[in-house]
Amino acid sequence: MERFDAVVVGAGSVGLPTALALAESGLRTVVLDAAASLGQGAHKAAIGGVRATHGDPAKMRVGRHSLDAFRTWQGRYGDDIEWVTSGYAFVAYREREATMLQRLVAAQRSAGLDVVWLDGDGAHERVPALAREGLLGAAWSPGDGHCSTLLAGQAMAAAARRSGASFRFGERVLEVIVEGGSVVGVRTDRGAYASPVVVNAAGAGAAALAQRVGDSLEIASELHEAGITEAVAPFLGPLVVDITPGPGSVNVYCYQTSRGQVIFCLTPEPAILGDDLVETSAFLPQVATRLVTLIPRIQHLRVRRTWRGVYPMTPDASPLVGWSSHVEGLLHAAGMCGQGFMLGPGVGALIARMLHRELGDDDHDTLTAWAPERDFAGREALR
Ligand SMILES: Cc1cc2nc3c(=O)[nH]c(=O)nc-3n(C[C@H](O)[C@H](O)[C@H](O)COP(=O)(O)OP(=O)(O)OC[C@H]3O[C@@H](n4cnc5c(N)ncnc54)[C@H](O)[C@@H]3O)c2cc1C
């Protein structure tokens, strides 16, 4: 049986940066994924938005680390991941959202984040493509941005390989092998691997894997759709999020890529649960109505394609990261909700510190907030 210091289950938004962090910290690491290549789960559905401006303080801390990782990637590793420091504008057209966002900006600023509240004129000056009528303001974070999930995933895997990590695709992990209460490896549909540590970064498959050892992860698969237009000349700088509830949706968000296409998503209400990844005919008219109202120029763009993917949602919309309560050596890193891509590098670095027992006070706070079997009393303001 091949022997490793750590097995990472899942080569997705969390597994890839985790493998990189573990390999760079000197651990002999193997990544196992049931799919034929990397990023074939929720990762490839993500639109690549990256921000540190969250409602959950733990997400702010981890998000900040991730933001730095994406922003400095090309300088450190050489690959162009199409990173753009575009800024994020959370816009408000009603008093209710304006008040909520202003409160959030105050909390984010006291956590040290670079974010300000702009009034209606200021927000429109920053994002002239926005509909001006009724615009009350925006939470503006100039350091946030976006990149290509495809290029970032490939770059992380390549960097992890250069640091010695191995990847095995088309290999499903069937169970975690436990002896005397401790992990000793995993069994797959093609063989077995020996390791004292298993990181469960299996995304939508994480709860089933956890269940095999008696751990209960509260993750629901929420289905979200996204789309992309043809490429046009630049007209939309920042990533725009409108959190005003509309008919059948709680928010809509979009940005223009460095290649000129506009990528867009909305969060459906009520949530669509399950594993049916075939996109619907309902999404496009619904999102188009919202987008054209928000950014009128979008009416001139032709949509090239739409797709559907999973948000692995937890009851309080914050991730589940922590050791198994039943088995020593099994670490869960799942339930990333709508932010697994933007949190991934920070989560990977946190996991490396957990394995090397180098946790700081902030890490302990994060792990308390994200404990897999917490009581889920609160709810993240920005899902
Ligand atoms: C439309 C849409 C837009 C989004 N936009 C953003 C965004 O802009 N920014 C952002 O941060 N997030 C975004 N997200 C959310 C993001 O995609 C997820 O939070 C993230 O991809 C989850 O990462 P993960 O590593 O947990 O899961 P995944 O990326 O799904 O990775 C899990 C991997 O585990 C593998 N696997 C599962 N079970 C097993 C097993 N038993 N054995 C072996 N392998 C297994 C799967 O094949 C998969 O590759 C978006 C999601 C959607 C649907």
CSV table of C-alpha atoms in Angstrom, one decimal, residues 139-346:
chain,number,residue,atom,x,y,z
A,139,ALA,CA,-20.4,49.2,0.1
A,140,TRP,CA,-17.3,49.6,-1.9
A,141,SER,CA,-14.2,47.4,-1.3
A,142,PRO,CA,-11.6,48.3,-3.9
A,143,GLY,CA,-9.1,45.5,-3.1
A,144,ASP,CA,-11.5,42.6,-3.9
A,145,GLY,CA,-11.6,41.1,-7.3
A,146,HIS,CA,-12.0,38.1,-9.6
A,147,CYS,CA,-10.1,35.6,-11.6
A,148,SER,CA,-10.5,32.5,-13.7
A,149,THR,CA,-11.4,29.4,-11.6
A,150,LEU,CA,-10.2,27.2,-14.4
A,151,LEU,CA,-6.8,28.8,-14.6
A,152,ALA,CA,-6.5,29.2,-10.8
A,153,GLY,CA,-7.3,25.5,-10.3
A,154,GLN,CA,-4.8,24.3,-12.9
A,155,ALA,CA,-2.1,26.6,-11.5
A,156,MET,CA,-2.7,25.4,-7.9
A,157,ALA,CA,-2.5,21.7,-9.0
A,158,ALA,CA,0.7,22.4,-11.0
A,159,ALA,CA,2.3,24.2,-8.1
A,160,ALA,CA,1.3,21.4,-5.7
A,161,ARG,CA,2.8,18.9,-8.1
A,162,ARG,CA,6.1,20.9,-8.2
A,163,SER,CA,6.1,20.7,-4.4
A,164,GLY,CA,5.7,16.9,-4.6
A,165,ALA,CA,2.0,16.3,-4.3
A,166,SER,CA,0.5,13.4,-6.3
A,167,PHE,CA,-3.0,13.4,-8.0
A,168,ARG,CA,-5.1,10.4,-8.7
A,169,PHE,CA,-8.2,11.0,-10.8
A,170,GLY,CA,-11.1,8.6,-11.6
A,171,GLU,CA,-10.6,7.2,-8.1
A,172,ARG,CA,-13.5,7.4,-5.6
A,173,VAL,CA,-12.8,7.2,-1.9
A,174,LEU,CA,-15.2,4.6,-0.5
A,175,GLU,CA,-14.2,4.7,3.1
A,176,VAL,CA,-11.8,6.0,5.7
A,177,ILE,CA,-9.9,3.1,7.2
A,178,VAL,CA,-9.8,3.3,11.0
A,179,GLU,CA,-7.9,1.3,13.5
A,180,GLY,CA,-8.1,1.8,17.3
A,181,GLY,CA,-10.0,5.0,16.8
A,182,SER,CA,-7.4,6.6,14.5
A,183,VAL,CA,-7.2,7.0,10.7
A,184,VAL,CA,-4.7,4.7,9.0
A,185,GLY,CA,-5.7,5.4,5.4
A,186,VAL,CA,-8.5,5.3,2.8
A,187,ARG,CA,-10.0,2.6,0.6
A,188,THR,CA,-11.0,3.6,-2.9
A,189,ASP,CA,-12.7,1.8,-5.8
A,190,ARG,CA,-9.2,1.1,-7.2
A,191,GLY,CA,-7.1,0.3,-4.1
A,192,ALA,CA,-6.0,1.7,-0.8
A,193,TYR,CA,-3.6,4.3,0.6
A,194,ALA,CA,-2.0,4.4,4.0
A,195,SER,CA,-1.9,7.8,5.8
A,196,PRO,CA,-2.4,9.0,9.4
A,197,VAL,CA,-4.3,12.1,8.1
A,198,VAL,CA,-7.3,12.3,5.8
A,199,VAL,CA,-8.7,15.7,4.7
A,200,ASN,CA,-12.3,15.4,3.7
A,201,ALA,CA,-12.6,18.1,1.0
A,202,ALA,CA,-15.2,16.2,-1.0
A,203,GLY,CA,-17.7,19.1,-1.4
A,204,ALA,CA,-21.1,17.7,-2.1
A,205,GLY,CA,-19.8,14.2,-1.3
A,206,ALA,CA,-18.3,15.2,2.1
A,207,ALA,CA,-21.3,14.4,4.2
A,208,ALA,CA,-21.6,10.9,2.9
A,209,LEU,CA,-17.9,10.2,3.5
A,210,ALA,CA,-18.2,11.7,7.1
A,211,GLN,CA,-21.2,9.5,7.7
A,212,ARG,CA,-19.1,6.4,7.1
A,213,VAL,CA,-17.3,7.1,10.4
A,214,GLY,CA,-20.4,8.4,12.3
A,215,ASP,CA,-19.8,12.1,11.8
A,216,SER,CA,-22.8,14.1,10.8
A,217,LEU,CA,-22.1,17.1,8.5
A,218,GLU,CA,-25.1,19.4,8.0
A,219,ILE,CA,-24.7,20.2,4.3
A,220,ALA,CA,-27.5,20.7,1.8
A,221,SER,CA,-26.9,20.9,-1.9
A,222,GLU,CA,-28.4,24.1,-3.1
A,223,LEU,CA,-28.5,24.5,-6.9
A,224,HIS,CA,-27.5,27.8,-8.5
A,225,GLU,CA,-27.3,28.8,-12.1
A,226,ALA,CA,-24.9,31.2,-13.9
A,227,GLY,CA,-24.4,32.5,-17.4
A,228,ILE,CA,-21.9,34.3,-19.6
A,229,THR,CA,-22.4,36.7,-22.5
A,230,GLU,CA,-20.4,37.5,-25.6
A,231,ALA,CA,-17.4,39.7,-25.1
A,232,VAL,CA,-17.8,43.4,-25.5
A,233,ALA,CA,-15.6,46.5,-24.8
A,234,PRO,CA,-15.1,47.2,-21.1
A,235,PHE,CA,-18.0,49.0,-19.5
A,236,LEU,CA,-18.4,47.4,-16.1
A,237,GLY,CA,-15.4,47.7,-13.7
A,238,PRO,CA,-16.3,46.2,-10.3
A,239,LEU,CA,-18.1,43.0,-9.4
A,240,VAL,CA,-21.6,44.2,-8.6
A,241,VAL,CA,-23.9,42.5,-6.1
A,242,ASP,CA,-27.5,43.6,-5.6
A,243,ILE,CA,-29.0,42.0,-2.4
A,244,THR,CA,-32.5,43.5,-2.9
A,245,PRO,CA,-34.9,40.5,-2.9
A,246,GLY,CA,-36.8,40.2,-6.1
A,247,PRO,CA,-39.5,37.8,-7.4
A,248,GLY,CA,-38.0,34.3,-7.0
A,249,SER,CA,-34.5,35.5,-6.0
A,250,VAL,CA,-32.6,37.0,-3.0
A,251,ASN,CA,-29.8,38.6,-4.9
A,252,VAL,CA,-28.1,39.0,-8.3
A,253,TYR,CA,-24.4,39.5,-9.1
A,254,CYS,CA,-22.2,40.0,-12.1
A,255,TYR,CA,-18.9,41.3,-13.4
A,256,GLN,CA,-17.1,41.8,-16.7
A,257,THR,CA,-14.1,39.5,-17.2
A,258,SER,CA,-10.7,40.8,-18.5
A,259,ARG,CA,-11.7,39.3,-21.9
A,260,GLY,CA,-15.0,41.3,-22.0
A,261,GLN,CA,-17.7,38.8,-21.3
A,262,VAL,CA,-20.2,39.5,-18.5
A,263,ILE,CA,-20.7,36.6,-16.1
A,264,PHE,CA,-23.8,36.6,-13.9
A,265,CYS,CA,-25.6,34.6,-11.2
A,266,LEU,CA,-28.6,34.9,-8.9
A,267,THR,CA,-29.6,33.2,-5.7
A,268,PRO,CA,-33.0,31.6,-6.2
A,269,GLU,CA,-35.7,31.9,-3.5
A,270,PRO,CA,-37.0,29.4,-2.4
A,271,ALA,CA,-33.7,27.5,-2.6
A,272,ILE,CA,-33.6,24.7,-5.2
A,273,LEU,CA,-32.2,21.6,-3.5
A,274,GLY,CA,-30.9,18.3,-5.0
A,275,ASP,CA,-28.4,17.1,-7.4
A,276,ASP,CA,-30.0,17.8,-10.8
A,277,LEU,CA,-27.3,19.7,-12.6
A,278,VAL,CA,-29.3,20.4,-15.8
A,279,GLU,CA,-30.0,24.1,-16.1
A,280,THR,CA,-33.5,25.3,-16.4
A,281,SER,CA,-35.3,27.5,-18.8
A,282,ALA,CA,-36.6,29.6,-15.9
A,283,PHE,CA,-33.2,31.1,-14.9
A,284,LEU,CA,-32.4,33.2,-17.9
A,285,PRO,CA,-35.6,35.3,-18.1
A,286,GLN,CA,-35.5,35.8,-14.4
A,287,VAL,CA,-31.8,36.9,-14.1
A,288,ALA,CA,-32.1,39.0,-17.3
A,289,THR,CA,-35.0,41.0,-15.9
A,290,ARG,CA,-33.0,41.8,-12.8
A,291,LEU,CA,-29.8,42.5,-14.6
A,292,VAL,CA,-31.3,44.9,-17.2
A,293,THR,CA,-33.0,46.8,-14.4
A,294,LEU,CA,-29.8,47.0,-12.5
A,295,ILE,CA,-27.4,47.7,-15.4
A,296,PRO,CA,-29.5,48.8,-18.4
A,297,ARG,CA,-26.7,48.4,-21.0
A,298,ILE,CA,-26.7,44.6,-20.4
A,299,GLN,CA,-29.9,44.5,-22.5
A,300,HIS,CA,-27.7,44.8,-25.6
A,301,LEU,CA,-25.6,41.7,-24.8
A,302,ARG,CA,-26.2,38.2,-26.2
A,303,VAL,CA,-25.9,35.3,-23.8
A,304,ARG,CA,-23.5,32.6,-24.9
A,305,ARG,CA,-24.3,29.8,-22.3
A,306,THR,CA,-25.7,29.1,-18.9
A,307,TRP,CA,-24.8,26.4,-16.4
A,308,ARG,CA,-25.8,25.0,-13.0
A,309,GLY,CA,-23.8,24.0,-10.0
A,310,VAL,CA,-23.9,23.3,-6.3
A,311,TYR,CA,-23.6,25.6,-3.3
A,312,PRO,CA,-22.8,23.1,-0.5
A,313,MET,CA,-24.9,25.0,2.2
A,314,THR,CA,-24.7,24.8,5.9
A,315,PRO,CA,-27.6,26.0,8.2
A,316,ASP,CA,-25.8,29.2,9.1
A,317,ALA,CA,-24.0,29.7,5.8
A,318,SER,CA,-20.5,29.4,7.2
A,319,PRO,CA,-18.1,26.5,6.4
A,320,LEU,CA,-17.5,23.3,8.4
A,321,VAL,CA,-13.8,23.0,9.2
A,322,GLY,CA,-12.4,20.8,12.0
A,323,TRP,CA,-11.3,17.4,13.3
A,324,SER,CA,-13.8,14.5,13.3
A,325,SER,CA,-15.4,14.0,16.7
A,326,HIS,CA,-15.2,10.2,16.3
A,327,VAL,CA,-11.9,9.5,14.6
A,328,GLU,CA,-8.5,10.9,15.2
A,329,GLY,CA,-6.7,12.1,12.0
A,330,LEU,CA,-9.9,12.8,10.0
A,331,LEU,CA,-10.3,16.5,9.2
A,332,HIS,CA,-13.4,17.9,7.5
A,333,ALA,CA,-13.2,21.0,5.3
A,334,ALA,CA,-16.6,21.2,3.6
A,335,GLY,CA,-19.9,23.1,3.5
A,336,MET,CA,-18.3,26.1,1.8
A,337,CYS,CA,-21.6,27.5,0.7
A,338,GLY,CA,-21.2,30.1,-2.1
A,339,GLN,CA,-17.6,31.0,-1.1
A,340,GLY,CA,-15.5,27.9,-1.5
A,341,PHE,CA,-13.4,29.3,-4.2
A,342,MET,CA,-12.6,32.6,-2.5
A,343,LEU,CA,-12.0,30.9,0.9
A,344,GLY,CA,-10.0,27.9,-0.5
A,345,PRO,CA,-6.4,29.2,-0.1
A,346,GLY,CA,-7.1,30.5,3.4
